[in-house]
mmCIF file of C-alpha atoms in Angstrom:
data_model
loop_
_atom_site.group_PDB
_atom_site.id
_atom_site.type_symbol
_atom_site.label_atom_id
_atom_site.label_comp_id
_atom_site.label_asym_id
_atom_site.label_seq_id
_atom_site.Cartn_x
_atom_site.Cartn_y
_atom_site.Cartn_z
ATOM 1 C CA MET I 1104 0.088 -0.388 0.143
ATOM 2 C CA ASN I 1105 1.245 2.827 -1.151
ATOM 3 C CA ASP I 1106 0.758 6.768 1.011
ATOM 4 C CA THR I 1107 -0.647 7.759 -1.370
ATOM 5 C CA ALA I 1108 -3.299 5.310 -0.265
ATOM 6 C CA GLN I 1109 -3.070 5.525 3.854
ATOM 7 C CA THR I 1110 -5.042 8.187 5.888
ATOM 8 C CA PRO I 1111 -3.186 10.960 7.785
ATOM 9 C CA VAL I 1112 -3.190 9.609 10.622
ATOM 10 C CA ALA I 1113 -2.129 5.603 9.415
ATOM 11 C CA ARG I 1114 0.186 8.071 8.308
ATOM 12 C CA SER I 1115 0.917 9.850 11.395
ATOM 13 C CA VAL I 1116 0.960 6.390 13.446
ATOM 14 C CA ARG I 1117 3.974 5.598 10.723
ATOM 15 C CA ASP I 1118 6.124 8.534 11.606
ATOM 16 C CA GLY I 1119 6.165 7.798 15.153
ATOM 17 C CA ALA I 1120 4.448 11.033 15.741
ATOM 18 C CA GLY I 1121 1.916 9.558 18.384
ATOM 19 C CA PRO I 1122 -1.347 8.019 19.201
ATOM 20 C CA ALA I 1123 -4.007 8.239 16.893
ATOM 21 C CA THR I 1124 -6.270 11.342 17.416
ATOM 22 C CA ALA I 1125 -9.307 12.238 15.484
ATOM 23 C CA VAL I 1126 -9.461 15.638 13.994
ATOM 24 C CA PRO I 1127 -12.742 15.789 14.588
ATOM 25 C CA PRO I 1128 -13.854 18.314 10.588
ATOM 26 C CA ARG I 1129 -14.683 21.583 9.854
ATOM 27 C CA GLY I 1130 -17.697 23.111 10.889
ATOM 28 C CA ARG I 1131 -19.609 22.071 14.409
ATOM 29 C CA THR I 1132 -18.601 20.199 16.811
ATOM 30 C CA GLY I 1133 -20.389 16.619 17.717
ATOM 31 C CA ASN I 1134 -22.000 18.182 20.894
ATOM 32 C CA GLU I 1135 -23.181 20.859 18.644
ATOM 33 C CA ARG I 1136 -24.262 18.481 16.575
ATOM 34 C CA THR I 1137 -26.460 16.233 19.248
ATOM 35 C CA GLY I 1138 -27.278 19.443 21.484
ATOM 36 C CA THR I 1139 -25.694 17.556 24.394
ATOM 37 C CA GLY I 1140 -23.332 20.771 25.401
ATOM 38 C CA ARG I 1141 -22.267 21.729 28.547
ATOM 39 C CA PRO I 1142 -25.187 21.904 31.431
ATOM 40 C CA GLY I 1143 -27.811 24.657 30.814
ATOM 41 C CA THR I 1144 -26.806 24.254 26.477
ATOM 42 C CA GLU I 1145 -29.728 24.319 24.658
ATOM 43 C CA ARG I 1146 -29.918 24.058 21.581
ATOM 44 C CA PRO I 1147 -31.639 27.657 19.290
ATOM 45 C CA GLY I 1148 -34.779 25.223 17.642
ATOM 46 C CA THR I 1149 -35.754 24.149 21.051
ATOM 47 C CA GLU I 1150 -36.010 27.062 22.131
ATOM 48 C CA ARG I 1151 -37.960 28.622 19.764
ATOM 49 C CA THR I 1152 -40.169 26.126 19.819
ATOM 50 C CA ARG I 1153 -41.242 26.123 23.137
ATOM 51 C CA SER I 1154 -41.797 30.216 22.468
ATOM 52 C CA ARG I 1155 -44.122 29.454 20.244
ATOM 53 C CA SER I 1156 -46.085 26.961 21.344
ATOM 54 C CA ARG I 1157 -46.648 29.045 24.986
ATOM 55 C CA SER I 1158 -48.219 31.786 22.707
ATOM 56 C CA GLN I 1159 -50.595 29.110 20.712
ATOM 57 C CA GLN I 1160 -51.541 28.623 24.562
ATOM 58 C CA TRP I 1161 -51.963 32.248 25.694
ATOM 59 C CA ALA I 1162 -53.434 32.584 22.053
ATOM 60 C CA ALA I 1163 -55.727 30.132 22.848
ATOM 61 C CA TRP I 1164 -57.209 31.371 26.565
ATOM 62 C CA GLY I 1165 -57.557 34.504 24.492
ATOM 63 C CA PHE I 1166 -60.081 33.214 22.875
ATOM 64 C CA LEU I 1167 -61.481 30.757 25.518
ATOM 65 C CA THR I 1168 -61.517 34.251 27.499
ATOM 66 C CA PRO I 1169 -64.889 35.361 26.647
ATOM 67 C CA VAL I 1170 -66.917 32.747 25.497
ATOM 68 C CA VAL I 1171 -65.896 31.140 29.553
ATOM 69 C CA ILE I 1172 -66.918 34.828 31.187
ATOM 70 C CA TYR I 1173 -70.128 34.602 28.679
ATOM 71 C CA LEU I 1174 -71.457 31.490 30.595
ATOM 72 C CA GLY I 1175 -70.714 32.712 33.429
ATOM 73 C CA VAL I 1176 -72.306 35.799 33.317
ATOM 74 C CA PHE I 1177 -75.488 34.274 31.699
ATOM 75 C CA TYR I 1178 -76.081 31.032 31.990
ATOM 76 C CA ALA I 1179 -73.778 29.909 35.356
ATOM 77 C CA TYR I 1180 -74.586 32.938 37.623
ATOM 78 C CA PRO I 1181 -78.337 32.799 36.804
ATOM 79 C CA LEU I 1182 -78.592 28.653 37.391
ATOM 80 C CA TYR I 1183 -76.223 30.231 40.814
ATOM 81 C CA ARG I 1184 -79.387 33.041 41.378
ATOM 82 C CA ASN I 1185 -82.087 30.707 40.780
ATOM 83 C CA ILE I 1186 -80.872 28.054 43.404
ATOM 84 C CA ASP I 1187 -80.533 30.497 45.593
ATOM 85 C CA LEU I 1188 -84.418 32.090 45.156
ATOM 86 C CA SER I 1189 -84.897 28.022 45.092
ATOM 87 C CA LEU I 1190 -83.504 27.237 48.500
ATOM 88 C CA ARG I 1191 -85.357 30.607 50.429
ATOM 89 C CA ASN I 1192 -88.416 32.531 51.893
ATOM 90 C CA TYR I 1193 -88.549 35.595 49.072
ATOM 91 C CA THR I 1194 -90.593 38.231 49.316
ATOM 92 C CA VAL I 1195 -90.724 41.658 47.938
ATOM 93 C CA ARG I 1196 -88.939 43.142 50.639
ATOM 94 C CA SER I 1197 -86.822 40.001 51.218
ATOM 95 C CA PHE I 1198 -86.096 40.122 47.525
ATOM 96 C CA VAL I 1199 -84.332 44.246 47.541
ATOM 97 C CA ASN I 1200 -82.336 44.226 51.020
ATOM 98 C CA GLY I 1201 -81.169 40.214 50.617
ATOM 99 C CA ASP I 1202 -82.718 38.962 53.867
ATOM 100 C CA ALA I 1203 -84.193 36.616 53.379
ATOM 101 C CA PRO I 1204 -84.280 33.823 55.529
ATOM 102 C CA PHE I 1205 -83.209 29.893 53.927
ATOM 103 C CA THR I 1206 -85.814 27.422 54.023
ATOM 104 C CA GLY I 1207 -83.822 23.806 52.495
ATOM 105 C CA LEU I 1208 -86.531 22.581 50.010
ATOM 106 C CA ALA I 1209 -89.915 23.730 51.703
ATOM 107 C CA ASN I 1210 -90.917 25.385 48.631
ATOM 108 C CA TYR I 1211 -90.317 22.096 46.408
ATOM 109 C CA ARG I 1212 -91.497 20.114 49.323
ATOM 110 C CA ALA I 1213 -94.659 22.880 48.899
ATOM 111 C CA VAL I 1214 -94.441 23.076 44.697
ATOM 112 C CA LEU I 1215 -95.316 19.222 45.046
ATOM 113 C CA ASP I 1216 -97.651 19.235 47.359
ATOM 114 C CA ASP I 1217 -99.599 22.189 45.606
ATOM 115 C CA PRO I 1218 -102.682 20.356 43.705
ATOM 116 C CA THR I 1219 -101.688 23.104 40.403
ATOM 117 C CA PHE I 1220 -98.881 20.405 40.409
ATOM 118 C CA LEU I 1221 -99.759 17.766 38.710
ATOM 119 C CA PRO I 1222 -102.312 19.163 36.168
ATOM 120 C CA ALA I 1223 -99.289 21.253 35.428
ATOM 121 C CA LEU I 1224 -97.101 18.243 34.878
ATOM 122 C CA THR I 1225 -99.475 16.405 32.545
ATOM 123 C CA HIS I 1226 -100.036 19.899 30.652
ATOM 124 C CA THR I 1227 -96.793 20.365 30.280
ATOM 125 C CA VAL I 1228 -96.341 16.762 29.388
ATOM 126 C CA VAL I 1229 -98.961 16.136 26.430
ATOM 127 C CA PHE I 1230 -97.913 19.622 25.263
ATOM 128 C CA THR I 1231 -94.753 18.462 24.560
ATOM 129 C CA ALA I 1232 -95.021 15.181 23.302
ATOM 130 C CA ALA I 1233 -98.395 16.177 20.695
ATOM 131 C CA SER I 1234 -95.722 19.091 19.664
ATOM 132 C CA LEU I 1235 -92.506 17.277 19.452
ATOM 133 C CA LEU I 1236 -94.254 14.404 17.247
ATOM 134 C CA LEU I 1237 -96.361 16.544 14.770
ATOM 135 C CA GLN I 1238 -93.413 19.000 14.261
ATOM 136 C CA TYR I 1239 -91.488 15.982 13.734
ATOM 137 C CA GLY I 1240 -93.915 13.635 11.425
ATOM 138 C CA ILE I 1241 -95.009 17.030 9.372
ATOM 139 C CA GLY I 1242 -91.027 17.774 9.307
ATOM 140 C CA LEU I 1243 -89.683 14.781 7.664
ATOM 141 C CA ALA I 1244 -93.130 14.368 5.659
ATOM 142 C CA LEU I 1245 -91.963 18.119 3.925
ATOM 143 C CA ALA I 1246 -88.226 17.445 3.863
ATOM 144 C CA VAL I 1247 -88.920 13.528 1.691
ATOM 145 C CA PHE I 1248 -91.120 15.615 -0.402
ATOM 146 C CA PHE I 1249 -88.574 18.489 -1.104
ATOM 147 C CA THR I 1250 -85.519 16.040 -2.041
ATOM 148 C CA GLN I 1251 -87.811 15.954 -4.930
ATOM 149 C CA GLN I 1252 -86.851 18.306 -8.051
ATOM 150 C CA PHE I 1253 -89.343 20.692 -9.273
ATOM 151 C CA ARG I 1254 -89.772 23.930 -10.116
ATOM 152 C CA LEU I 1255 -90.765 26.357 -7.331
ATOM 153 C CA ALA I 1256 -88.924 24.210 -4.487
ATOM 154 C CA ALA I 1257 -86.633 26.788 -3.627
ATOM 155 C CA THR I 1258 -89.679 29.215 -3.451
ATOM 156 C CA LEU I 1259 -92.093 26.769 -1.744
ATOM 157 C CA ARG I 1260 -89.287 25.988 1.540
ATOM 158 C CA ALA I 1261 -88.806 29.932 1.424
ATOM 159 C CA LEU I 1262 -92.364 30.302 2.613
ATOM 160 C CA PHE I 1263 -92.525 27.584 4.891
ATOM 161 C CA LEU I 1264 -89.628 29.333 7.128
ATOM 162 C CA VAL I 1265 -91.925 32.289 7.186
ATOM 163 C CA PRO I 1266 -93.245 30.664 10.702
ATOM 164 C CA TRP I 1267 -89.910 30.523 11.688
ATOM 165 C CA LEU I 1268 -88.380 33.814 11.467
ATOM 166 C CA LEU I 1269 -91.583 36.381 12.348
ATOM 167 C CA PRO I 1270 -91.416 36.982 16.429
ATOM 168 C CA LEU I 1271 -93.567 34.965 18.925
ATOM 169 C CA ILE I 1272 -95.752 37.759 19.243
ATOM 170 C CA VAL I 1273 -96.849 37.989 16.431
ATOM 171 C CA SER I 1274 -97.184 34.568 15.890
ATOM 172 C CA ALA I 1275 -99.009 33.842 18.846
ATOM 173 C CA SER I 1276 -101.468 36.977 18.571
ATOM 174 C CA THR I 1277 -102.330 35.765 14.745
ATOM 175 C CA TRP I 1278 -103.304 32.134 15.849
ATOM 176 C CA SER I 1279 -105.307 34.024 19.139
ATOM 177 C CA TRP I 1280 -106.617 36.048 16.378
ATOM 178 C CA MET I 1281 -107.823 33.428 14.586
ATOM 179 C CA LEU I 1282 -109.353 31.048 16.546
ATOM 180 C CA ASN I 1283 -111.144 34.309 17.850
ATOM 181 C CA SER I 1284 -114.728 32.457 19.153
ATOM 182 C CA GLY I 1285 -116.798 35.776 17.493
ATOM 183 C CA SER I 1286 -114.882 36.761 14.805
ATOM 184 C CA GLY I 1287 -111.839 34.174 14.174
ATOM 185 C CA VAL I 1288 -111.436 32.989 10.776
ATOM 186 C CA VAL I 1289 -111.398 29.241 12.250
ATOM 187 C CA ASN I 1290 -114.808 29.311 13.440
ATOM 188 C CA ALA I 1291 -115.563 31.565 10.017
ATOM 189 C CA ALA I 1292 -114.455 28.360 7.932
ATOM 190 C CA LEU I 1293 -116.316 26.131 9.785
ATOM 191 C CA HIS I 1294 -119.337 27.379 9.821
ATOM 192 C CA ALA I 1295 -119.181 27.747 6.193
ATOM 193 C CA VAL I 1296 -119.683 24.004 5.874
ATOM 194 C CA GLY I 1297 -121.599 23.686 8.270
ATOM 195 C CA ILE I 1298 -120.822 23.526 11.073
ATOM 196 C CA GLY I 1299 -120.987 25.583 14.493
ATOM 197 C CA PRO I 1300 -118.576 27.467 16.239
ATOM 198 C CA VAL I 1301 -115.997 26.537 18.865
ATOM 199 C CA ASN I 1302 -114.549 28.060 21.525
ATOM 200 C CA TRP I 1303 -111.175 27.854 21.135
ATOM 201 C CA LEU I 1304 -109.600 29.907 23.520
ATOM 202 C CA THR I 1305 -112.272 30.188 26.824
ATOM 203 C CA SER I 1306 -113.100 26.247 26.404
ATOM 204 C CA PRO I 1307 -111.136 24.117 29.113
ATOM 205 C CA SER I 1308 -112.016 21.253 26.789
ATOM 206 C CA TRP I 1309 -110.449 23.218 23.676
ATOM 207 C CA SER I 1310 -108.174 25.604 25.579
ATOM 208 C CA LEU I 1311 -104.541 22.890 25.023
ATOM 209 C CA ALA I 1312 -104.981 21.842 21.770
ATOM 210 C CA SER I 1313 -105.275 25.332 20.723
ATOM 211 C CA VAL I 1314 -102.041 26.266 21.670
ATOM 212 C CA VAL I 1315 -100.705 23.169 20.935
ATOM 213 C CA ILE I 1316 -101.510 23.760 17.005
ATOM 214 C CA ALA I 1317 -99.818 27.271 17.603
ATOM 215 C CA ASN I 1318 -96.849 25.745 18.603
ATOM 216 C CA ILE I 1319 -96.669 23.003 16.048
ATOM 217 C CA TRP I 1320 -97.314 25.717 13.238
ATOM 218 C CA ILE I 1321 -94.414 27.816 14.423
ATOM 219 C CA GLY I 1322 -92.197 24.255 14.964
ATOM 220 C CA ILE I 1323 -92.470 22.867 11.497
ATOM 221 C CA PRO I 1324 -90.000 25.015 9.870
ATOM 222 C CA PHE I 1325 -86.550 23.845 12.045
ATOM 223 C CA ASN I 1326 -87.294 20.438 11.502
ATOM 224 C CA LEU I 1327 -88.293 21.208 8.045
ATOM 225 C CA VAL I 1328 -84.727 22.597 7.303
ATOM 226 C CA VAL I 1329 -82.330 20.287 10.353
ATOM 227 C CA LEU I 1330 -84.645 16.935 8.183
ATOM 228 C CA TYR I 1331 -83.795 18.264 5.118
ATOM 229 C CA SER I 1332 -80.434 19.016 5.475
ATOM 230 C CA GLY I 1333 -80.134 15.061 6.693
ATOM 231 C CA LEU I 1334 -81.387 14.083 3.832
ATOM 232 C CA GLN I 1335 -78.998 16.282 1.104
ATOM 233 C CA SER I 1336 -75.707 14.052 3.133
ATOM 234 C CA ILE I 1337 -77.573 10.203 1.856
ATOM 235 C CA PRO I 1338 -75.730 9.397 -0.932
ATOM 236 C CA ALA I 1339 -77.672 9.136 -3.786
ATOM 237 C CA ALA I 1340 -76.275 5.656 -5.264
ATOM 238 C CA LEU I 1341 -78.043 3.607 -1.849
ATOM 239 C CA TYR I 1342 -81.832 4.660 -3.426
ATOM 240 C CA GLU I 1343 -80.647 3.596 -7.367
ATOM 241 C CA ALA I 1344 -79.459 -0.098 -5.744
ATOM 242 C CA ALA I 1345 -82.342 -0.395 -3.354
ATOM 243 C CA ALA I 1346 -84.562 -0.310 -6.124
ATOM 244 C CA LEU I 1347 -82.774 -2.031 -8.906
ATOM 245 C CA ASP I 1348 -83.108 -4.857 -5.732
ATOM 246 C CA GLY I 1349 -86.550 -4.264 -5.844
ATOM 247 C CA ALA I 1350 -87.044 -2.029 -3.546
ATOM 248 C CA ASN I 1351 -90.554 0.207 -3.487
ATOM 249 C CA ALA I 1352 -90.773 4.228 -2.610
ATOM 250 C CA TRP I 1353 -91.738 2.634 1.836
ATOM 251 C CA GLN I 1354 -88.859 0.770 1.874
ATOM 252 C CA ARG I 1355 -86.627 2.771 0.642
ATOM 253 C CA PHE I 1356 -87.669 4.991 3.132
ATOM 254 C CA ARG I 1357 -88.155 2.598 5.780
ATOM 255 C CA HIS I 1358 -83.977 0.351 5.668
ATOM 256 C CA VAL I 1359 -82.241 3.741 3.453
ATOM 257 C CA THR I 1360 -83.733 7.066 5.235
ATOM 258 C CA PHE I 1361 -84.831 6.577 8.673
ATOM 259 C CA PRO I 1362 -81.867 4.603 9.850
ATOM 260 C CA LEU I 1363 -79.268 7.038 8.503
ATOM 261 C CA LEU I 1364 -81.346 10.438 9.232
ATOM 262 C CA ARG I 1365 -81.276 8.759 12.798
ATOM 263 C CA PRO I 1366 -78.181 10.901 14.358
ATOM 264 C CA VAL I 1367 -80.182 14.175 12.599
ATOM 265 C CA SER I 1368 -83.792 12.611 14.199
ATOM 266 C CA ALA I 1369 -82.196 12.553 17.518
ATOM 267 C CA ILE I 1370 -80.434 15.983 17.546
ATOM 268 C CA THR I 1371 -83.450 17.391 16.634
ATOM 269 C CA LEU I 1372 -86.200 15.954 18.897
ATOM 270 C CA LEU I 1373 -83.379 16.597 21.714
ATOM 271 C CA LEU I 1374 -83.480 20.798 20.887
ATOM 272 C CA GLY I 1375 -87.638 20.119 20.174
ATOM 273 C CA LEU I 1376 -87.687 18.668 23.137
ATOM 274 C CA ILE I 1377 -85.674 21.196 25.408
ATOM 275 C CA TYR I 1378 -87.761 24.200 23.734
ATOM 276 C CA THR I 1379 -90.966 22.880 23.774
ATOM 277 C CA LEU I 1380 -90.848 22.512 27.456
ATOM 278 C CA LYS I 1381 -89.953 26.027 28.208
ATOM 279 C CA VAL I 1382 -92.094 27.593 26.012
ATOM 280 C CA PHE I 1383 -94.513 30.479 27.378
ATOM 281 C CA ASP I 1384 -94.795 33.489 25.037
ATOM 282 C CA ILE I 1385 -97.185 31.478 23.300
ATOM 283 C CA ILE I 1386 -99.280 30.055 25.545
ATOM 284 C CA TRP I 1387 -99.803 32.846 27.820
ATOM 285 C CA ILE I 1388 -100.734 35.193 25.029
ATOM 286 C CA MET I 1389 -103.042 33.275 24.012
ATOM 287 C CA THR I 1390 -104.841 31.756 27.142
ATOM 288 C CA ARG I 1391 -102.892 32.652 30.122
ATOM 289 C CA GLY I 1392 -102.606 29.515 31.039
ATOM 290 C CA GLY I 1393 -106.347 29.214 31.578
ATOM 291 C CA PRO I 1394 -108.717 28.867 31.452
ATOM 292 C CA VAL I 1395 -109.144 27.065 35.290
ATOM 293 C CA ASP I 1396 -105.643 26.201 34.656
ATOM 294 C CA SER I 1397 -106.773 23.891 31.514
ATOM 295 C CA SER I 1398 -103.880 25.160 29.678
ATOM 296 C CA THR I 1399 -100.992 25.535 32.901
ATOM 297 C CA THR I 1400 -98.080 24.177 32.655
ATOM 298 C CA LEU I 1401 -94.699 24.382 34.165
ATOM 299 C CA ALA I 1402 -93.977 27.337 32.488
ATOM 300 C CA THR I 1403 -96.728 29.908 32.925
ATOM 301 C CA TRP I 1404 -96.571 27.617 36.201
ATOM 302 C CA SER I 1405 -93.450 29.287 37.352
ATOM 303 C CA TYR I 1406 -94.525 32.674 35.763
ATOM 304 C CA ARG I 1407 -97.147 32.890 37.658
ATOM 305 C CA LEU I 1408 -95.467 32.250 40.705
ATOM 306 C CA GLY I 1409 -93.185 34.962 40.142
ATOM 307 C CA PHE I 1410 -95.133 37.503 38.510
ATOM 308 C CA GLY I 1411 -98.407 36.735 37.994
ATOM 309 C CA ASN I 1412 -99.807 37.485 41.425
ATOM 310 C CA ALA I 1413 -100.227 40.396 44.139
ATOM 311 C CA LEU I 1414 -97.567 38.387 46.331
ATOM 312 C CA PRO I 1415 -95.104 36.449 44.629
ATOM 313 C CA ALA I 1416 -93.815 33.588 45.582
ATOM 314 C CA PHE I 1417 -90.323 33.514 44.410
ATOM 315 C CA GLY I 1418 -88.643 30.754 46.017
ATOM 316 C CA HIS I 1419 -91.752 28.181 44.306
ATOM 317 C CA GLY I 1420 -91.724 30.237 40.896
ATOM 318 C CA ALA I 1421 -88.044 29.619 41.137
ATOM 319 C CA ALA I 1422 -88.239 25.336 42.194
ATOM 320 C CA VAL I 1423 -90.676 25.062 39.391
ATOM 321 C CA GLY I 1424 -87.929 26.765 36.981
ATOM 322 C CA ASN I 1425 -85.478 24.195 38.785
ATOM 323 C CA LEU I 1426 -87.600 21.573 37.920
ATOM 324 C CA LEU I 1427 -87.848 22.032 34.908
ATOM 325 C CA VAL I 1428 -83.892 22.546 34.431
ATOM 326 C CA LEU I 1429 -83.546 19.276 35.940
ATOM 327 C CA ILE I 1430 -86.001 17.264 33.177
ATOM 328 C CA ALA I 1431 -84.694 19.172 30.426
ATOM 329 C CA LEU I 1432 -80.621 17.950 31.851
ATOM 330 C CA PHE I 1433 -81.815 14.403 31.936
ATOM 331 C CA PHE I 1434 -83.189 13.388 28.860
ATOM 332 C CA GLY I 1435 -80.097 15.683 27.672
ATOM 333 C CA MET I 1436 -77.708 12.429 29.573
ATOM 334 C CA VAL I 1437 -80.184 9.997 27.848
ATOM 335 C CA TYR I 1438 -79.138 11.224 24.625
ATOM 336 C CA ILE I 1439 -75.457 11.311 25.895
ATOM 337 C CA ARG I 1440 -75.456 8.294 26.672
ATOM 338 C CA VAL I 1441 -77.419 6.240 23.621
ATOM 339 C CA GLN I 1442 -75.029 8.065 21.774
ATOM 340 C CA ARG I 1443 -72.116 7.203 23.360
ATOM 341 C CA LYS I 1444 -73.517 3.374 22.833
ATOM 342 C CA GLN I 1445 -74.111 4.019 19.471
ATOM 343 C CA GLN I 1446 -70.295 4.438 18.660
ATOM 344 C CA GLU I 1447 -69.643 2.120 20.440
ATOM 345 C CA SER I 1448 -71.240 -0.525 18.464
#
């Protein structure tokens, strides 16, 4: 082997220049390349990464802070005050002075023992169940109808949104006028076909049905919009495959549309349930819960206890309101549990 083929280290050993020592290459040292130098030294890139991570955390907290403040001011604090109202004996004087005595669950016991509680609960269940079923059924039928491509479909869908866009006080006042016993257009139409007048708003037999009809009319557009959006997400190839297999329209709806629409239907019914439980405007404007409490629900009873009497019972009204919150929370937890089971399966 000639000298030109030997490395500089080998030539140094051959010439007796001492033990071979590795000559580090030019540029960064090994410690600098691996980032394992003296204690306390770090790569500049690591420091920049940590600084960027801290900046992102501060930015996240900056965006989250307004939401937390909003939830605390408009949700958490009113809920706390409502719970406090239900646990104390508030009068007008103590409400102003803030010296109401603590009574524990006495307000809840008084509400549950009140003879109005059971009819109000029954009316709430009937009002909510009838509204939900008919709103969902009619909304789903209209959503399926509008999936068919025809002229003026977009215009008709826009017209169906009008009840949803109107303020509730306008809708309730309109229905109150239409169902008026003496001058309402509904009784006029019944008279034209030979049917006698119906006391829609002043008869204990018809007052609850009247407010249910008005609430259904107001809630159909919401169900239509949400369910129509859900139908748009179902692939058309599934319907084509079902048609090739010989499925008729009802079979395609039962085995394709309805199962795939189940998640959208669940959230639609849950939101409708929470909204319907707390409906107050429509009932109060049309019947004020009467006659003889025949259309009183928990929502209208809570308002009447707190603000509708000469001697308001703030504690009792707050207790009824908290019962509504518990009912809505229960159904919300049921929905979450069902959704979790569906995801696990």
